[in-house]
XYZ file of C-alpha atoms in Angstrom:
494
model
C 16.670 14.314 12.848
C 19.146 16.271 10.719
C 19.882 19.950 11.473
C 18.291 22.929 9.778
C 20.813 24.767 7.617
C 20.829 28.580 7.657
C 22.749 30.204 4.781
C 23.125 34.008 4.906
C 26.043 36.410 4.697
C 24.338 38.600 7.317
C 25.586 37.399 10.717
C 22.682 39.055 12.579
C 20.076 37.095 10.605
C 21.929 33.855 11.215
C 22.102 34.660 14.951
C 18.369 35.521 15.236
C 17.257 32.325 13.467
C 19.705 30.160 15.442
C 18.398 31.471 18.777
C 14.730 31.215 17.737
C 15.115 27.616 16.550
C 17.178 26.669 19.608
C 14.217 27.718 21.791
C 12.172 25.193 19.812
C 14.814 22.487 20.480
C 15.704 22.394 16.773
C 19.345 21.857 15.825
C 20.898 24.248 13.312
C 24.051 24.627 11.248
C 24.970 27.999 9.726
C 26.943 29.032 6.634
C 28.015 32.506 5.547
C 27.991 31.685 1.831
C 26.207 29.455 -0.647
C 29.568 28.040 -1.738
C 30.285 26.732 1.797
C 26.848 25.084 1.933
C 27.349 23.436 -1.475
C 30.681 22.018 -0.312
C 29.055 20.701 2.874
C 26.500 18.807 0.770
C 29.294 16.433 -0.229
C 29.404 14.974 3.294
C 26.005 15.761 4.885
C 22.490 17.022 4.212
C 20.006 19.202 6.102
C 16.420 18.418 7.060
C 15.407 21.905 5.865
C 17.471 24.622 4.149
C 16.897 28.355 4.748
C 18.916 30.589 2.412
C 19.178 34.239 1.431
C 19.041 35.013 -2.299
C 21.623 37.776 -2.608
C 25.051 36.836 -1.252
C 28.632 37.415 -2.446
C 29.701 34.693 -4.827
C 27.100 32.038 -5.600
C 23.498 33.163 -5.079
C 20.738 31.474 -3.141
C 19.092 30.458 -6.438
C 22.265 28.603 -7.460
C 22.248 26.852 -4.084
C 18.572 25.975 -4.596
C 19.297 24.453 -8.009
C 22.169 22.401 -6.590
C 20.123 21.089 -3.660
C 17.127 20.190 -5.850
C 19.397 18.395 -8.313
C 21.091 16.301 -5.619
C 18.357 15.991 -2.973
C 14.926 16.906 -4.434
C 13.117 16.003 -1.201
C 14.766 18.705 0.954
C 12.452 21.737 1.451
C 14.219 25.028 0.690
C 13.010 28.366 2.115
C 14.339 31.434 0.335
C 14.894 34.764 2.172
C 14.344 37.780 -0.046
C 13.776 41.527 0.198
C 10.499 43.003 -1.035
C 12.397 44.414 -4.008
C 13.429 40.852 -4.941
C 9.936 39.430 -5.541
C 10.879 38.578 -9.118
C 13.606 36.426 -7.613
C 11.026 34.857 -5.320
C 9.000 33.825 -8.366
C 12.130 32.297 -9.852
C 12.668 30.486 -6.551
C 9.222 28.914 -6.716
C 9.827 27.860 -10.303
C 13.048 26.264 -9.110
C 11.202 24.206 -6.501
C 11.435 26.348 -3.350
C 9.068 25.392 -0.535
C 8.283 29.025 0.427
C 9.976 32.403 0.790
C 10.529 34.823 3.684
C 10.275 38.512 2.826
C 12.623 40.885 4.708
C 12.062 42.202 7.260
C 10.335 39.089 8.624
C 8.608 38.278 11.888
C 10.698 35.701 13.763
C 7.695 33.762 15.067
C 6.252 33.480 11.563
C 9.659 32.391 10.285
C 9.788 29.585 12.889
C 6.233 28.549 11.998
C 7.165 28.351 8.312
C 10.305 26.343 9.086
C 8.207 23.929 11.179
C 5.827 23.367 8.240
C 8.780 22.661 5.981
C 10.144 20.322 8.647
C 6.884 18.354 8.748
C 6.952 18.010 4.958
C 10.557 16.816 5.058
C 9.937 14.283 7.839
C 6.859 12.930 6.052
C 8.851 12.245 2.899
C 11.729 10.780 4.936
C 9.313 8.376 6.641
C 8.033 7.224 3.245
C 11.574 6.561 2.016
C 12.662 4.791 5.217
C 9.587 2.560 5.401
C 10.180 1.512 1.808
C 13.845 0.766 2.510
C 13.091 -1.231 5.664
C 10.280 -3.356 4.222
C 11.404 -6.989 3.992
C 10.875 -9.174 0.978
C 7.505 -10.913 0.841
C 7.566 -14.323 2.491
C 5.652 -17.342 1.254
C 6.183 -20.879 0.012
C 2.552 -21.728 -0.809
C 1.733 -22.293 -4.502
C -0.663 -19.318 -4.448
C 2.165 -17.028 -3.321
C 4.563 -18.489 -5.866
C 2.079 -17.395 -8.540
C 2.265 -13.858 -7.111
C 6.069 -13.947 -7.137
C 6.083 -15.095 -10.769
C 3.751 -12.245 -11.701
C 6.034 -9.712 -9.980
C 8.953 -11.139 -11.943
C 7.108 -10.864 -15.251
C 6.230 -7.251 -14.488
C 9.771 -6.324 -13.400
C 10.586 -4.389 -16.586
C 7.136 -2.890 -17.036
C 5.553 0.425 -16.094
C 2.017 -0.849 -16.638
C -0.788 0.031 -14.194
C -1.570 -2.824 -11.780
C -4.706 -3.534 -9.721
C -4.102 -5.673 -6.623
C -7.130 -7.378 -5.076
C -7.343 -9.316 -1.850
C -8.795 -9.284 1.638
C -7.824 -6.620 4.162
C -4.549 -7.439 5.874
C -3.362 -9.839 3.166
C -0.307 -7.723 2.290
C -1.353 -5.718 -0.761
C 1.010 -2.840 0.049
C 3.938 -5.255 0.362
C 3.199 -6.508 -3.156
C 2.979 -2.926 -4.415
C 6.363 -2.141 -2.843
C 7.842 -5.273 -4.412
C 6.501 -4.249 -7.831
C 8.178 -0.859 -7.353
C 11.429 -2.295 -6.019
C 11.802 -4.610 -9.018
C 10.771 -2.015 -11.622
C 12.767 0.502 -13.684
C 11.518 3.158 -11.219
C 13.145 1.523 -8.179
C 15.528 4.441 -7.560
C 12.644 6.938 -7.484
C 10.077 7.523 -4.675
C 7.395 5.049 -3.622
C 4.476 6.969 -2.132
C 1.475 5.226 -0.548
C -1.939 6.707 0.198
C -4.908 4.932 1.792
C -7.838 6.692 0.146
C -10.253 5.323 2.759
C -8.278 6.861 5.642
C -8.400 10.463 4.386
C -11.567 12.589 4.819
C -13.237 13.379 1.504
C -12.657 17.120 1.887
C -8.891 16.598 2.280
C -8.341 13.753 -0.181
C -8.193 16.006 -3.259
C -5.460 18.131 -1.675
C -3.583 14.996 -0.555
C -3.572 13.649 -4.105
C -2.985 16.768 -6.161
C -1.667 19.354 -3.673
C -2.938 22.903 -3.328
C -1.895 26.466 -4.004
C -1.434 29.020 -1.276
C -4.817 30.529 -0.338
C -6.801 27.828 -2.174
C -8.955 27.348 0.935
C -9.053 28.381 4.593
C -5.862 27.221 6.283
C -3.884 26.838 3.035
C -1.113 29.205 4.161
C 1.484 27.752 1.821
C 1.652 25.855 -1.423
C 1.720 22.099 -0.837
C 2.785 19.342 -3.181
C 0.383 16.425 -3.420
C 1.175 12.730 -3.619
C 1.424 12.781 -7.410
C 4.201 15.362 -7.217
C 5.894 13.591 -4.308
C 5.963 10.376 -6.369
C 7.317 12.070 -9.509
C 9.323 9.562 -11.526
C 8.366 6.760 -9.156
C 5.286 4.842 -8.041
C 2.060 6.015 -6.393
C 0.194 3.300 -4.488
C -3.509 4.036 -3.977
C -4.863 1.627 -1.379
C -8.612 0.966 -0.948
C -9.314 2.610 -4.297
C -12.872 1.260 -4.172
C -13.716 3.810 -1.469
C -12.657 6.844 -3.515
C -15.494 9.415 -3.964
C -16.944 9.633 -7.480
C -15.877 13.242 -8.101
C -12.247 12.370 -7.321
C -12.509 9.275 -9.503
C -13.132 11.671 -12.385
C -9.973 13.654 -11.613
C -7.919 10.482 -11.219
C -9.210 9.201 -14.561
C -7.912 12.328 -16.274
C -4.442 11.884 -14.806
C -4.357 8.264 -15.942
C -5.660 9.266 -19.382
C -3.402 12.183 -20.312
C -0.941 12.484 -17.413
C -1.942 16.048 -16.445
C -3.487 17.505 -13.304
C -4.022 20.787 -11.435
C -3.324 21.594 -7.805
C -6.402 22.652 -5.842
C -6.841 26.348 -6.566
C -4.241 26.214 -9.340
C -4.485 27.240 -12.982
C -1.266 25.732 -14.318
C -1.426 22.207 -15.705
C 1.218 19.898 -14.214
C 2.596 16.804 -15.909
C 2.738 13.589 -13.850
C 5.335 10.955 -14.632
C 4.064 8.390 -12.147
C 3.229 4.705 -12.245
C -0.035 4.012 -10.453
C -0.653 0.788 -8.525
C -4.109 0.482 -6.966
C -5.500 -1.988 -4.461
C -8.870 -2.887 -2.994
C -10.559 -5.553 -0.898
C -13.882 -4.800 -2.558
C -15.507 -6.250 -5.665
C -15.015 -3.394 -8.115
C -17.193 -5.028 -10.757
C -20.073 -5.046 -8.278
C -19.434 -1.405 -7.337
C -19.469 -0.493 -11.038
C -22.872 -2.175 -11.416
C -24.130 -0.300 -8.346
C -22.960 3.018 -9.806
C -20.396 3.561 -7.023
C -17.302 3.253 -9.221
C -16.694 4.609 -12.708
C -16.508 1.857 -15.306
C -13.978 3.776 -17.430
C -11.713 4.231 -14.392
C -12.068 0.539 -13.556
C -10.811 -0.405 -17.025
C -7.942 2.106 -16.733
C -6.825 0.516 -13.457
C -7.509 -3.097 -14.396
C -4.710 -3.383 -16.969
C -2.968 -6.142 -15.017
C -4.732 -7.704 -12.027
C -2.938 -9.505 -9.216
C -5.089 -11.419 -6.739
C -3.416 -11.840 -3.368
C -4.524 -14.993 -1.523
C -5.857 -14.832 2.020
C -3.846 -16.450 4.806
C -6.463 -19.229 4.936
C -5.470 -20.149 1.380
C -1.793 -20.334 2.296
C -1.887 -21.790 5.809
C 1.365 -23.651 5.122
C 3.069 -20.243 5.238
C 1.939 -19.516 8.803
C 5.033 -21.094 10.488
C 7.566 -19.170 8.378
C 5.608 -15.940 8.753
C 5.240 -16.405 12.519
C 8.981 -16.982 12.972
C 9.724 -13.895 10.863
C 7.334 -11.655 12.798
C 8.588 -12.922 16.172
C 12.177 -12.152 15.149
C 11.168 -8.740 13.802
C 9.265 -7.843 16.960
C 12.187 -8.945 19.135
C 14.602 -6.746 17.176
C 12.333 -3.744 17.607
C 12.153 -4.258 21.370
C 15.782 -5.292 21.806
C 14.935 -8.672 23.350
C 15.507 -12.325 22.530
C 12.982 -13.753 20.062
C 10.273 -16.022 21.468
C 9.818 -19.537 20.067
C 6.539 -21.323 19.441
C 6.317 -24.940 20.626
C 5.314 -27.503 17.974
C 1.854 -27.694 19.568
C 1.456 -23.900 19.534
C 2.641 -23.686 15.918
C 0.200 -26.422 14.921
C -2.564 -24.594 16.780
C -1.852 -21.334 14.934
C -1.702 -23.121 11.584
C -5.318 -24.222 12.010
C -6.721 -20.783 12.864
C -8.858 -18.903 10.341
C -7.044 -15.533 10.713
C -9.836 -13.355 9.381
C -7.407 -10.419 9.582
C -4.886 -12.332 7.469
C -1.140 -11.570 7.662
C -1.709 -8.338 9.592
C -3.550 -10.235 12.321
C -0.719 -12.774 12.545
C 1.850 -9.965 12.801
C -0.135 -8.296 15.601
C -0.403 -11.635 17.394
C 3.386 -12.101 17.227
C 3.878 -8.616 18.671
C 1.528 -9.574 21.531
C 3.423 -12.816 22.118
C 6.762 -10.975 22.265
C 5.468 -8.605 24.935
C 2.993 -10.692 26.923
C 3.866 -14.381 26.699
C 5.883 -15.754 29.669
C 9.079 -17.693 28.983
C 10.981 -18.087 25.757
C 9.047 -21.113 24.510
C 5.392 -20.307 23.937
C 2.765 -22.998 24.535
C -0.898 -22.994 23.509
C -1.927 -21.930 27.021
C 0.270 -18.825 26.668
C -1.635 -17.541 23.622
C -4.402 -14.921 23.948
C -7.419 -16.474 25.649
C -9.866 -15.318 22.991
C -7.939 -17.248 20.315
C -7.943 -20.426 22.415
C -11.670 -20.098 23.105
C -12.404 -19.349 19.445
C -10.619 -22.514 18.340
C -12.161 -24.602 21.143
C -15.721 -23.628 20.186
C -15.209 -23.699 16.412
C -16.858 -26.553 14.403
C -14.372 -29.419 14.262
C -13.693 -31.369 11.046
C -15.541 -34.687 10.818
C -13.489 -37.863 10.757
C -13.668 -40.109 7.712
C -15.500 -42.816 9.672
C -18.107 -40.437 11.055
C -18.670 -38.394 7.884
C -21.730 -38.854 5.673
C -21.236 -41.224 2.791
C -20.225 -39.604 -0.486
C -20.241 -41.123 -3.971
C -17.149 -42.568 -5.586
C -15.256 -39.707 -7.234
C -15.569 -39.173 -10.942
C -14.899 -36.270 -13.245
C -17.619 -34.069 -14.654
C -20.755 -32.295 -13.573
C -22.923 -35.393 -13.707
C -20.952 -37.059 -10.914
C -21.174 -33.921 -8.787
C -24.906 -33.629 -9.353
C -25.320 -37.068 -7.759
C -23.482 -36.043 -4.616
C -25.553 -35.148 -1.539
C -25.734 -31.435 -0.717
C -23.752 -30.450 2.420
C -25.897 -30.037 5.537
C -25.201 -26.296 5.833
C -22.432 -23.907 4.829
C -20.423 -24.488 8.030
C -19.929 -28.196 7.260
C -18.891 -28.201 3.606
C -15.175 -27.891 4.391
C -15.446 -30.752 6.891
C -17.180 -32.900 4.268
C -14.467 -32.089 1.733
C -11.737 -32.973 4.243
C -13.475 -36.248 5.042
C -13.797 -37.195 1.363
C -10.160 -36.323 0.697
C -9.052 -38.366 3.725
C -11.043 -41.360 2.503
C -9.599 -41.145 -1.020
C -6.047 -40.769 0.287
C -6.513 -43.713 2.644
C -7.632 -45.813 -0.345
C -4.517 -44.593 -2.234
C -6.601 -43.294 -5.110
C -4.582 -41.381 -7.733
C -5.058 -37.748 -8.805
C -7.064 -36.749 -5.733
C -6.452 -33.040 -6.300
C -7.537 -33.196 -9.929
C -10.696 -35.193 -9.220
C -11.902 -33.086 -6.292
C -10.815 -29.884 -8.009
C -12.906 -30.673 -11.083
C -15.911 -31.496 -8.924
C -15.453 -28.260 -6.995
C -15.160 -26.134 -10.155
C -18.135 -27.878 -11.753
C -20.258 -27.224 -8.676
C -19.404 -23.516 -8.596
C -20.077 -23.018 -12.309
C -23.302 -25.060 -12.214
C -24.679 -23.030 -9.284
C -23.589 -19.733 -10.868
C -25.335 -20.661 -14.128
C -28.434 -21.549 -12.150
C -28.413 -18.096 -10.492
C -27.918 -16.309 -13.829
C -30.447 -18.494 -15.707
C -27.725 -19.961 -17.912
C -26.035 -16.678 -18.940
C -22.301 -17.371 -19.137
C -21.135 -13.751 -19.044
C -23.082 -12.979 -15.892
C -21.940 -16.226 -14.269
C -18.299 -15.412 -15.054
C -18.661 -11.960 -13.467
C -20.301 -13.421 -10.352
C -17.485 -15.952 -9.984
C -14.730 -13.407 -10.693
C -13.336 -15.240 -13.738
C -13.067 -14.354 -17.423
C -15.534 -15.242 -20.163
C -12.982 -17.373 -22.005
C -12.189 -19.217 -18.778
C -15.796 -20.142 -18.023
C -16.368 -21.224 -21.648
C -13.335 -23.500 -21.511
C -14.344 -24.936 -18.134
C -17.891 -25.659 -19.314
C -16.498 -27.630 -22.249
C -13.863 -29.449 -20.177
C -16.292 -30.400 -17.397
C -19.221 -31.255 -19.650
C -21.618 -28.810 -18.020
C -24.943 -28.262 -19.808
C -27.510 -25.476 -19.590
C -25.292 -22.521 -20.567
C -26.383 -19.921 -23.098
C -24.094 -18.320 -25.703
C -24.576 -14.673 -24.621
């Protein structure tokens, strides 16, 4: 942690603050003039700056302006006499964190400095985590589509909605969108709206004024202000309370907001990226999510595939996470045997990439030896795989009709004997077709699969195309085109 800078021409004040902070095990560096502190900024920076206003030469307000211009994230506490309250107002307008009125209580001064320190460390953590995040890994076609979308959006400031299962890496995609955008040099601030209690979420987003509620002893900037000029990532947006959805909608609509307890409108220059694992369309229908906010967020939608949909990426991800975990612990990276890697590649990974990362951390700490075998993996994973339904072989699988395109061919196919077996049946059919060296296996089975989904959706919606498209998560134009291409009957023009 960087030292706390104390700037005051009064040696006794510098001495008192130095001793008080030393008792708290906080490092300090003192300057007798604002000019000396400004020169020191060329080679170093403080974690928090405490400065008097009235000093010979440059004033504390000039120092504040210089610090905010060069390092806007550093909290600055201004020391002022009661007769200088007009200067204190000017300090707040210039971005000061808080002010200390002379004569001040030392304990209260230390408490204030600690609050500023917490604010500074929080913003530092955000910046460091963004800088240390690796590029997204993935060779699967589904991930290549995501990469292409990030590339197309690289010069855009448009709002993006990222959907995908929990643990699939939505925040990594948001960081990549920020990193490759015109706002890359500005802050990236992330907030999980589901992890913050409802009573505190408004203050987290928009900040609060001093005295706005019990415990609000100082003005606090919210995430919108912290992300000024950059990107604000709102994770699990589907869990946001309705009353806060209304406030968020206003910011997205006209770019203005108020701190809690504030009366001055603030302008937000922030790009918003939202993410959710929930079906927002369904939550809109249930009255749990504002439809107008949904349309504001859903300008560009990126769907992030689950790890099950990109199982070919498991080896490269596992090697990356094992190397990363080893670096963090200062040990040699473990290696997965071919059998162990094959075993992992066949797991479902309900927790997606996050679950795989946690597993690699476990392996680094707990697995014996440098080469990890299947028997060295967590017992619950081995038991889960051992007792899971195994794919049927081609010889033992139920007979299926010769493949043909269109809904009519699919309608003749026998229904799978239960949801748990349909993947096994598909694998068996694909194996049989590949063994017979039939061409265009992907196209044939893909058309049958799409036709089946659309036919069943139309059955559930009594032929209404719009409703079927919503249930399937596709667009109206897409379902219309598919119905024509696949020759599916029974759809209504709604």
